[in-house]
Amino acid sequence: MAKPLIKEYGSPGRKGYSLPEVDVPEKDPEEALPEGTIRQEKPDLPEASEVDVVRHYTSLSNMNYGVDSGIYPLGSCTMKYNPKINEDVARMPNLANIHPYQPEEQVQGSLELLYELKEYLAEISGMDEVSLQPASGAHGEYVGLMIIRKYFEKKGEERSKVIVPDSAHGTNPASATMAGLDVVEIESNERGMVDIESLKEAVDDDVAALMLTNPNTLGIFEKDICQIQQIIHDAGGLLYYDGANMNAVLGYARPGDMEFDVIHYNLHKTFSTPHGGGGPGSGPVAVKSKLAPFLPAPVLKKEEEKYCWDFDRPDSLGKIHAFYGNYGVMLRAYSYIRTAGAEGLKEITENAVLNANYMKEKLKDTYELPFASDSLHEFVLSGSRQKKEGISTVNIAKRLLDYEQYAPTIYFPLIVKEALMVEPTETENLASLDRFIETMKKIAREIEETPEVVENAPHNTVVRKLDEAQAARNPDLRW
Amino acid sequence: MEVPEGLCFTEDHEWLKVEDGVGTIGITNFAQEELGDIVFVELPELEEEFAQHDNFGVIESVKAVSDLYLPVSGEICAINEDLLDSPELVNEDPYGEGWIVKVKLSDEAELEELMNTEEYREFLKEEA
Amino acid sequence: MRYISNTPPEKEEMLQAIGVEEVTDLFQAIPEEVKFERPFDIPAGLSELELKNLVTDKAEQNLDLSNFSSYLGAGSYDHYIPAIIDHMIVRSEFYTAYTPYQAELSQGTLQAMYEYQSMICELTGMGISNASLLDGASALGEAVIMARRHTRKEKVLLPETLHPSYREVAKTYGEPHGIDFKAIEQEGTVTDYASLAEEIDDDTAAVVIQYPNFYGSIEDMKKIAAEIDRAAKALLIVVANPIALGLLTPPGEFGADIVVGEGQPLGNATNYGGPNLGYMAIKDDRRLLRQLPGRLVGKTEDVEGNTGYVMTMQTREQHIRREKATSNICTNEALNALMAAIYMATMGKEGIGEVANLCYQKTAYLAEKLQNLAGVKVMNGDNYFNEIWLQIEKENLTAEEVQTQMCERDILAGVNLARLTDNKGLLVCVTEKKTRQELDDYVSNLEVVLDG
């Protein structure tokens, strides 16, 4: 059952705040400001006490589930544990309590951290220059594609085609559109990889870029990457790497070595920064040196042991954020990379891949495994066997909630019917994996024995299955 | 699966019923089931003209979007305004109250390209 | 790596179950020619204690705002943040959750977002709010693209009184969509209304007005709205400081079509400019709603008729509509929006107005003192909310020098306008945190600097 709205705690005249008295002579703004610009009616905001507010949000938090509650195997989202020391680092007063327009010499400590983070991200990806500015993964994709757009503009080449595999994240085609480019989708082959023939057919003089996730959204490494990059580069196009799945390759392969030209990271995936219930994230972009001039302004530089922002970037794609991006998120990622160190990063990937493969092995007999190719940090099952029994994947997901475990990503990638995309991450241990495996098997048994229990799930959550059709048909978006 | 007699069908699972040079168009029962709960139908303007196979609107369920393509060329002469407030009509009565647009046919010869009821039933079997 | 808890025997058990000898066998799909063979050139991992010491050392090279009396604003505002906000957002059920894909296990985030949307609507006087965007500037970028799509027109008017970085971001976003941006000159600290009126025509998709504007003044919204009304279909996009709306008429009352802005002043720290949150609200118009970017939370019922909340109208979004989506944005800035929501809930109906009034009264106090000071000029006259444009009129003294000398006196005197615009002077911001004593100190120190 949902809680009352915060507004319902209110009572006229009740206050939850305290402010100092006005200690200067008061002036009537109505006399000074343009006519009609003084608010006549107060906003209808809550009138709640501090205790009301605290209890309300505490009770809301109790209706939520995070990584700290249990396994969160959302494929392509890399829901790993969010280390607490990173939170402490980001909240250190002399790191957090600074203003974006403070003179650079007052924030050298912060700039040094950011500069080092940039260097680590360049090293990890095998790229040359990094911008930390994009505030989310999608923002990073957009910036990466704008860089490509500017690069060809500068070269005087008119190229507008962006090739995207049908297994790609929805953001890829959407970002291409935001950057004013045209999307061409190509099909995957029966092994779940880019179909080379389809790729060749799609490639021509108009191709600006191929966007690829490697490993792709099926968790499968594109083995033909060398051939793929050759085809694109021979046609004069560039290669874009969607870094959503970086957790699969740390220390094992670098996009730069695979000849990618641009990559975006998701610090909130690979580098453990919390997702916050849907943001803030951070999507740094790393490029090969020929693309560096087009990075968003400003770029962080080091000159004679001093760090400074370089705004003088004549070929830059422009500004994309009012300030420098999601600084607080960057601090957490810095803290994480320093905690892991060179060896630790590789260990992260090894354990993420080990966990995913163990789970896949244990579940592939119960649920259909549509693509048998080797997979890395995530894998995709299909609920089509269960669908024949009349139970959809969404019901399986909802039933998992009854067992107090979060559901995998469902109905994605689009090339798998009734998809269940599972990414356990390295921070789950064997016991937690086994528990999830057992639950998934149990649900499969329930589908055979008591399908109505699964069909009507969830049963134990604060609300039962919600009517999404009703919400979309008659949107109620505010009180 | 129920497929009414006397209609024409497309491979995009749209149906067309022609009376006196005017075609009524909707999506088939199969299509509405595949889409699930319909939450929105984007309709064209009256008198707008389209070529055959042109995209004339969009139909949305909770988690899917599907473009609507005109089975025949012509001018839109009626739109089902009831769908604006009650898109669920497409789910409830796809061949009746859930019709989407009416079009004044400009070339009846185009009808020959479409499937009849029998052919569409076969097509559905193959799809499955 | 201490966040991996499988022991060697457990790993062994898992490898056996998979049927491989070593963990490296799992990476055979990576072709040899692209395999990365050397260790990263990154320092070895640190213990928690070592890490803390290392970061503390670096952090100590910073001089944070506690070392100064700060008058910096220009889009990032240092307001008082009630203690409860930090206590609530460290609840990890909130901050370690993902986007609420499974609504039944995410009612906390979803209800909080519904309340956030409601309170943003109340503050702006608009009908619909999304669950937030990346920051204020990118929200404006999204808004101009939306206006372009909605009106199918190309011209967007960007007055020079709009924050320069917002202008730049809007241009970055708009350029690939063929938007033709026209600058509108300023007259003093406000928009030149005659130039604006001249530029609004049948091809105009939108007019963007900042409220209060970059120089701190309040534009004549009635006049502007009337001009836009004349050219029927242009949209009015208002970039509003949400705290100011405690005192100022909500943009919805002037007929704004889209209101965007930086939500940071609502309970979020300055934090070197990020993470912030962009808010976006639109008028209650079904057609415009279908063009809205970003997450939306709606109220609905479960199978037993209980109230619950879900993400809704997702067919607008990238994961369903792909290249035809209203934007590529996936996440909102949920945690920052939660902070903003708790702030609005705490300050409430009275508090927002009181904060706004405190900002205004203290700015007025400082402005009037400065107006009487020889060697500087308050360009705004009487027209300001919590920022003023202070021009230095003393010969051989630049704003930068004033800034530097004030800094030596532990006062961050304002943002140097030359850093962002072609104008000279300081943009001085006063929030409710300043005491009368501090304001007097500002004036007396400035007097010394001017005399020096």
Coordinates of C-alpha atoms in Angstrom, one line a residue, chain C residues 6-446:
Chain C
N6 CA 34.4 -15.3 -3.4
T7 CA 37.3 -17.4 -1.8
P8 CA 39.7 -19.4 -3.9
P9 CA 37.9 -22.7 -3.1
E10 CA 34.6 -21.2 -4.1
K11 CA 36.1 -19.9 -7.3
E12 CA 37.4 -23.4 -7.9
E13 CA 34.0 -24.9 -7.4
M14 CA 32.5 -22.4 -9.9
L15 CA 35.1 -23.1 -12.5
Q16 CA 34.5 -26.8 -12.2
A17 CA 30.7 -26.3 -12.6
I18 CA 31.4 -24.3 -15.8
G19 CA 33.8 -26.9 -16.9
V20 CA 37.0 -24.8 -17.4
E21 CA 40.4 -25.0 -15.7
E22 CA 41.2 -21.4 -15.1
V23 CA 39.4 -18.1 -15.2
T24 CA 41.4 -17.0 -18.1
D25 CA 39.8 -19.7 -20.2
L26 CA 36.6 -17.7 -20.0
F27 CA 38.2 -15.0 -22.2
Q28 CA 39.1 -17.2 -25.1
A29 CA 36.6 -15.3 -27.3
I30 CA 38.9 -12.3 -27.3
P31 CA 41.2 -12.6 -30.3
E32 CA 44.9 -12.7 -29.5
E33 CA 45.7 -9.7 -31.6
V34 CA 43.5 -7.4 -29.4
K35 CA 44.2 -9.0 -26.1
F36 CA 45.8 -6.6 -23.6
E37 CA 48.8 -8.4 -22.2
R38 CA 50.5 -6.0 -19.8
P39 CA 49.4 -4.7 -16.4
F40 CA 47.7 -1.3 -16.4
D41 CA 49.9 1.7 -15.7
I42 CA 47.9 2.5 -12.7
P43 CA 49.1 2.6 -9.1
A44 CA 48.6 -0.5 -7.0
G45 CA 45.4 -0.8 -5.0
L46 CA 45.1 1.0 -1.6
S47 CA 43.6 0.0 1.7
E48 CA 40.8 2.2 2.9
L49 CA 43.1 4.0 5.3
E50 CA 45.7 4.7 2.7
L51 CA 43.1 5.9 0.3
K52 CA 41.6 8.2 2.9
N53 CA 45.0 9.7 3.7
L54 CA 45.8 10.1 0.0
V55 CA 42.6 11.9 -0.8
T56 CA 42.8 14.0 2.3
D57 CA 46.2 15.2 1.3
K58 CA 45.0 16.3 -2.1
A59 CA 41.8 17.8 -0.7
E60 CA 43.8 20.0 1.6
Q61 CA 45.2 21.7 -1.5
N62 CA 41.7 23.1 -2.0
L63 CA 40.4 26.2 -0.3
D64 CA 36.7 25.5 0.0
L65 CA 33.9 28.0 0.6
S66 CA 34.3 27.8 4.4
N67 CA 37.5 29.8 4.0
F68 CA 35.6 32.8 2.5
S69 CA 32.6 34.9 2.5
S70 CA 31.4 33.9 -0.9
Y71 CA 29.3 36.0 -3.3
L72 CA 29.6 33.6 -6.2
G73 CA 26.4 32.6 -8.0
A74 CA 25.8 32.7 -11.8
G75 CA 23.9 29.5 -11.9
S76 CA 25.2 27.7 -8.8
Y77 CA 23.9 29.0 -5.6
D78 CA 25.0 28.6 -2.0
H79 CA 21.8 28.3 -0.1
Y80 CA 21.3 26.9 3.4
I81 CA 20.6 23.2 3.2
P82 CA 18.5 21.8 6.1
A83 CA 20.2 19.1 8.0
I84 CA 17.6 16.5 7.3
I85 CA 18.4 16.3 3.6
D86 CA 21.8 14.7 4.1
H87 CA 20.3 12.3 6.6
M88 CA 17.6 11.2 4.3
I89 CA 19.7 10.7 1.1
V90 CA 22.3 8.5 2.7
R91 CA 19.6 5.9 3.1
S92 CA 21.0 3.4 0.8
E93 CA 17.6 2.0 -0.3
F94 CA 17.4 5.3 -2.2
Y95 CA 20.9 5.8 -3.5
T96 CA 21.9 2.3 -4.4
A97 CA 18.8 1.6 -6.4
Y98 CA 18.6 1.8 -10.2
T99 CA 16.0 3.4 -12.4
P100 CA 12.7 2.0 -11.0
Y101 CA 12.1 -0.6 -13.7
Q102 CA 10.4 -3.0 -11.3
A103 CA 7.8 -0.6 -9.9
E104 CA 6.6 -2.9 -7.1
L105 CA 10.0 -2.9 -5.5
S106 CA 10.7 0.8 -6.2
Q107 CA 7.7 2.5 -4.7
G108 CA 10.0 4.8 -2.6
T109 CA 11.8 6.3 -5.6
L110 CA 8.6 6.4 -7.6
Q111 CA 6.5 8.1 -5.0
A112 CA 9.3 10.6 -4.3
M113 CA 9.5 11.4 -8.0
Y114 CA 5.7 11.9 -8.3
E115 CA 5.9 14.3 -5.3
Y116 CA 8.9 16.1 -6.9
Q117 CA 6.9 16.5 -10.1
S118 CA 4.0 17.9 -8.2
M119 CA 6.0 20.4 -6.2
I120 CA 7.9 21.6 -9.3
C121 CA 4.4 22.2 -10.9
E122 CA 3.3 24.1 -7.8
L123 CA 6.4 26.3 -7.8
T124 CA 6.4 27.1 -11.6
G125 CA 2.7 27.3 -12.0
M126 CA 2.8 24.7 -14.8
G127 CA 0.7 21.6 -15.4
I128 CA 3.2 18.9 -15.9
S129 CA 6.8 18.3 -14.8
N130 CA 9.1 15.4 -15.7
A131 CA 11.3 13.6 -13.2
S132 CA 14.3 15.9 -14.0
L133 CA 17.1 16.1 -16.6
L134 CA 20.9 16.3 -16.4
D135 CA 21.3 20.0 -15.5
G136 CA 19.7 23.4 -16.2
A137 CA 21.7 24.1 -19.3
S138 CA 21.1 20.7 -21.0
A139 CA 17.4 21.0 -20.0
L140 CA 17.3 24.2 -22.0
G141 CA 19.0 22.3 -24.9
E142 CA 16.2 19.7 -24.7
A143 CA 13.6 22.4 -24.5
V144 CA 14.6 24.1 -27.7
I145 CA 14.7 20.8 -29.6
M146 CA 11.2 20.1 -28.3
A147 CA 10.0 23.6 -29.5
R148 CA 11.5 22.9 -32.9
R149 CA 9.7 19.6 -33.2
H150 CA 6.4 20.9 -31.7
T151 CA 6.2 24.0 -33.9
R152 CA 8.1 22.7 -36.9
K153 CA 9.7 26.1 -37.0
E154 CA 13.4 26.9 -36.9
K155 CA 14.1 30.2 -35.3
V156 CA 14.8 30.4 -31.6
L157 CA 15.6 33.7 -29.9
L158 CA 18.3 33.8 -27.3
P159 CA 18.6 37.1 -25.5
E160 CA 22.1 38.1 -24.3
T161 CA 20.6 38.3 -20.8
L162 CA 20.5 34.5 -20.8
H163 CA 23.4 32.8 -19.0
P164 CA 26.2 32.5 -21.6
S165 CA 26.8 28.9 -20.8
Y166 CA 23.1 28.1 -21.3
R167 CA 23.3 29.9 -24.6
E168 CA 26.2 27.8 -25.7
V169 CA 24.7 24.5 -24.6
A170 CA 21.4 25.4 -26.3
K171 CA 23.4 26.1 -29.5
T172 CA 25.3 22.8 -29.2
Y173 CA 22.0 20.9 -28.8
G174 CA 20.1 22.9 -31.4
E175 CA 22.6 23.0 -34.2
P176 CA 22.2 19.4 -35.5
H177 CA 18.4 20.0 -35.7
G178 CA 18.7 23.0 -38.0
I179 CA 17.7 25.5 -35.4
D180 CA 18.5 29.1 -36.3
F181 CA 19.5 30.9 -33.2
K182 CA 19.1 34.7 -33.1
A183 CA 20.7 36.7 -30.4
I184 CA 18.7 39.6 -28.9
E185 CA 20.7 42.5 -27.5
Q186 CA 20.5 43.7 -24.0
E187 CA 19.8 47.1 -22.8
G188 CA 21.5 47.6 -19.5
T189 CA 20.6 44.5 -17.4
V190 CA 17.4 43.5 -19.3
T191 CA 16.5 42.4 -22.8
D192 CA 16.1 45.1 -25.5
Y193 CA 12.3 44.6 -25.9
A194 CA 12.2 46.5 -29.1
S195 CA 14.7 44.2 -30.8
L196 CA 12.9 41.2 -29.3
A197 CA 9.6 42.4 -30.7
E198 CA 11.2 42.9 -34.1
E199 CA 12.6 39.4 -34.3
I200 CA 9.5 37.6 -33.3
D201 CA 7.7 36.4 -36.5
D202 CA 5.9 33.6 -38.1
D203 CA 9.1 31.5 -38.3
T204 CA 9.8 31.7 -34.6
A205 CA 9.7 28.4 -32.8
A206 CA 10.5 29.8 -29.3
V207 CA 11.7 32.7 -27.3
V208 CA 13.9 31.9 -24.3
I209 CA 13.8 34.2 -21.3
Q210 CA 15.8 33.8 -18.1
Y211 CA 13.9 34.8 -15.0
P212 CA 15.6 36.4 -13.1
N213 CA 18.1 36.8 -15.9
F214 CA 21.9 36.3 -15.9
Y215 CA 22.5 39.8 -14.7
G216 CA 20.1 39.4 -11.9
S217 CA 17.2 41.5 -13.2
I218 CA 13.6 40.5 -13.7
E219 CA 12.5 40.9 -17.3
D220 CA 9.1 42.4 -18.0
M221 CA 7.4 39.1 -18.6
K222 CA 4.0 40.6 -19.3
K223 CA 5.4 42.7 -22.2
I224 CA 7.3 39.7 -23.6
A225 CA 4.4 37.4 -23.3
A226 CA 2.2 39.9 -25.1
E227 CA 4.7 40.1 -28.0
I228 CA 4.8 36.3 -28.3
D229 CA 1.0 36.2 -28.3
R230 CA 1.1 38.4 -31.3
A231 CA 3.1 35.7 -33.3
A232 CA 0.7 33.0 -32.4
K233 CA 2.6 29.8 -32.4
A234 CA 6.0 30.6 -30.9
L235 CA 6.6 29.0 -27.5
L236 CA 7.7 30.9 -24.5
I237 CA 10.5 29.0 -22.8
V238 CA 11.4 30.4 -19.3
V239 CA 14.6 29.5 -17.6
A240 CA 13.7 30.2 -13.9
N241 CA 15.6 30.1 -10.7
P242 CA 13.3 27.9 -8.6
I243 CA 14.1 29.7 -5.3
A244 CA 13.2 33.1 -6.9
L245 CA 9.8 31.6 -7.6
G246 CA 9.1 31.8 -3.9
L247 CA 8.8 35.6 -4.4
L248 CA 8.2 36.0 -8.2
T249 CA 5.0 35.3 -10.2
P250 CA 5.3 31.7 -11.5
P251 CA 6.0 31.6 -15.2
G252 CA 2.8 29.6 -15.8
E253 CA 0.9 32.8 -15.0
F254 CA 2.6 34.6 -17.9
G255 CA 1.6 31.8 -20.3
A256 CA 5.0 30.1 -20.4
D257 CA 4.9 26.9 -22.5
I258 CA 8.0 25.3 -21.1
V259 CA 9.8 26.2 -17.9
V260 CA 13.3 24.7 -17.3
G261 CA 16.1 25.5 -15.0
E262 CA 18.7 24.4 -12.6
G263 CA 17.2 22.7 -9.6
Q264 CA 20.4 22.9 -7.6
P265 CA 19.3 25.8 -5.5
L266 CA 16.7 23.5 -4.0
G267 CA 18.7 21.7 -1.3
N268 CA 21.7 20.7 -3.4
A269 CA 25.2 22.0 -2.6
T270 CA 27.3 23.8 -5.2
N271 CA 29.6 20.8 -5.4
Y272 CA 31.8 22.3 -8.1
G273 CA 28.8 22.4 -10.4
G274 CA 27.7 18.8 -10.4
P275 CA 25.8 16.6 -10.1
N276 CA 23.0 19.1 -10.5
L277 CA 19.5 18.6 -11.8
G278 CA 17.7 20.2 -14.7
Y279 CA 14.0 20.6 -14.1
M280 CA 11.5 20.8 -16.9
A281 CA 7.8 21.6 -16.6
I282 CA 5.3 22.2 -19.4
K283 CA 1.8 23.5 -19.6
D284 CA -1.0 21.0 -19.5
D285 CA -1.1 20.1 -23.1
R286 CA -1.4 16.6 -24.4
R287 CA 0.4 17.3 -27.6
L288 CA 3.3 18.9 -25.9
L289 CA 3.4 16.1 -23.3
R290 CA 4.0 13.6 -26.0
Q291 CA 7.1 15.6 -27.0
L292 CA 8.5 15.8 -23.5
P293 CA 11.9 14.2 -22.9
G294 CA 12.9 12.3 -19.8
R295 CA 11.3 10.0 -17.2
L296 CA 7.7 10.6 -16.0
V297 CA 6.1 9.0 -13.0
G298 CA 2.4 8.5 -12.9
K299 CA -0.1 7.4 -10.3
T300 CA -2.1 4.3 -10.9
E301 CA -3.6 1.3 -9.0
D302 CA -2.6 -2.2 -8.4
V303 CA -4.8 -5.3 -9.0
E304 CA -6.4 -4.8 -5.6
G305 CA -7.2 -1.2 -6.2
N306 CA -4.4 0.2 -4.0
T307 CA -2.6 3.4 -5.1
G308 CA 0.9 2.9 -6.6
Y309 CA 3.3 4.7 -8.9
V310 CA 4.9 3.7 -12.2
M311 CA 7.1 5.2 -14.8
T312 CA 4.7 6.1 -17.6
M313 CA 4.5 7.1 -21.2
Q314 CA 7.7 5.3 -21.8
T315 CA 7.0 5.0 -25.5
R316 CA 8.5 8.5 -25.8
E317 CA 11.8 7.1 -24.6
Q318 CA 14.9 5.7 -26.2
H319 CA 14.6 2.2 -25.0
I320 CA 11.3 1.8 -26.9
R321 CA 11.3 4.3 -29.6
R322 CA 15.0 4.2 -30.3
E323 CA 15.9 6.7 -33.1
K324 CA 12.4 8.3 -33.0
A325 CA 12.5 9.0 -29.2
T326 CA 11.9 12.5 -27.9
S327 CA 15.5 12.4 -26.5
N328 CA 18.3 10.0 -25.9
I329 CA 18.2 10.7 -22.1
C330 CA 17.7 7.6 -19.9
T331 CA 18.4 8.5 -16.4
N332 CA 17.1 11.6 -14.7
E333 CA 19.1 12.9 -11.8
A334 CA 16.9 11.0 -9.3
L335 CA 18.9 11.5 -6.2
N336 CA 19.4 15.2 -6.8
A337 CA 15.7 15.4 -7.5
L338 CA 15.0 13.6 -4.3
M339 CA 17.1 16.2 -2.5
A340 CA 15.1 19.0 -4.2
A341 CA 11.9 17.3 -3.2
I342 CA 12.9 17.0 0.5
Y343 CA 13.9 20.6 0.4
M344 CA 10.6 21.8 -1.1
A345 CA 8.7 19.6 1.4
T346 CA 10.7 21.0 4.3
M347 CA 10.6 24.6 3.4
G348 CA 7.0 24.2 2.3
K349 CA 4.4 26.8 1.4
E350 CA 5.8 29.5 3.7
G351 CA 9.5 28.6 3.7
I352 CA 10.3 29.0 0.0
G353 CA 8.8 32.5 0.1
E354 CA 10.7 33.3 3.2
V355 CA 14.1 32.2 1.7
A356 CA 13.3 34.1 -1.4
N357 CA 12.5 37.2 0.6
L358 CA 15.6 36.9 2.7
C359 CA 17.7 36.7 -0.5
Y360 CA 15.9 39.7 -1.9
Q361 CA 16.2 41.8 1.3
K362 CA 19.9 41.2 1.7
T363 CA 20.6 41.8 -1.9
A364 CA 18.7 45.0 -1.7
Y365 CA 20.7 46.0 1.4
L366 CA 24.0 45.4 -0.3
A367 CA 22.9 47.0 -3.5
E368 CA 21.8 50.1 -1.8
K369 CA 25.1 50.4 0.1
L370 CA 27.0 49.8 -3.1
Q371 CA 25.0 52.4 -4.9
N372 CA 26.3 55.0 -2.5
L373 CA 29.9 53.8 -2.9
A374 CA 32.1 55.9 -5.2
G375 CA 34.0 54.0 -7.9
V376 CA 31.4 51.3 -8.5
K377 CA 28.0 51.2 -10.2
V378 CA 25.1 48.9 -9.6
M379 CA 23.9 48.4 -13.2
N380 CA 20.6 46.9 -12.2
G381 CA 19.2 50.0 -10.5
D382 CA 16.3 48.7 -8.4
N383 CA 15.7 45.6 -10.5
Y384 CA 17.2 42.5 -9.0
F385 CA 16.5 39.4 -7.0
N386 CA 19.6 37.9 -5.5
E387 CA 22.3 39.0 -8.0
I388 CA 23.6 42.3 -9.2
W389 CA 26.0 43.4 -11.9
L390 CA 28.6 45.6 -10.2
Q391 CA 30.7 47.7 -12.6
I392 CA 34.0 49.0 -11.4
E393 CA 34.3 52.6 -12.5
K394 CA 37.6 53.5 -11.0
E395 CA 40.3 54.2 -13.5
N396 CA 43.1 51.6 -13.7
L397 CA 41.3 49.1 -11.6
T398 CA 39.8 46.0 -13.3
A399 CA 37.2 43.7 -12.0
E400 CA 39.8 41.0 -11.9
E401 CA 42.1 43.1 -9.6
V402 CA 39.2 43.8 -7.3
Q403 CA 38.4 40.1 -7.3
T404 CA 42.0 39.3 -6.4
Q405 CA 42.3 41.9 -3.7
M406 CA 39.0 41.0 -2.1
C407 CA 40.1 37.4 -2.2
E408 CA 43.1 38.3 -0.1
R409 CA 40.6 39.6 2.4
D410 CA 38.8 36.3 2.3
I411 CA 35.9 37.5 0.2
L412 CA 34.9 35.9 -3.1
A413 CA 33.5 39.2 -4.4
G414 CA 31.6 37.8 -7.4
V415 CA 32.0 36.1 -10.7
N416 CA 34.1 38.1 -13.1
L417 CA 31.8 38.8 -16.1
A418 CA 34.7 38.9 -18.5
R419 CA 35.1 35.2 -17.9
L420 CA 31.7 34.6 -19.5
T421 CA 30.6 37.7 -21.4
D422 CA 31.9 40.8 -23.3
N423 CA 30.8 42.9 -20.4
K424 CA 33.0 44.0 -17.5
G425 CA 32.4 43.9 -13.8
L426 CA 31.4 41.5 -11.2
L427 CA 28.2 39.5 -10.8
V428 CA 27.6 39.5 -7.1
C429 CA 25.2 37.0 -5.6
V430 CA 23.7 37.2 -2.1
T431 CA 21.8 34.4 -0.5
E432 CA 20.0 34.1 2.8
K433 CA 23.2 32.8 4.4
K434 CA 24.8 36.3 4.5
T435 CA 24.4 38.3 7.7
R436 CA 24.2 42.0 7.8
Q437 CA 27.7 42.1 9.3
E438 CA 29.1 40.2 6.4
L439 CA 27.4 42.6 3.9
D440 CA 28.8 45.5 5.8
D441 CA 32.2 43.9 5.7
Y442 CA 31.9 43.4 1.9
V443 CA 31.2 47.1 1.5
S444 CA 34.0 48.3 3.8
N445 CA 36.5 46.0 2.3
L446 CA 35.6 47.0 -1.2

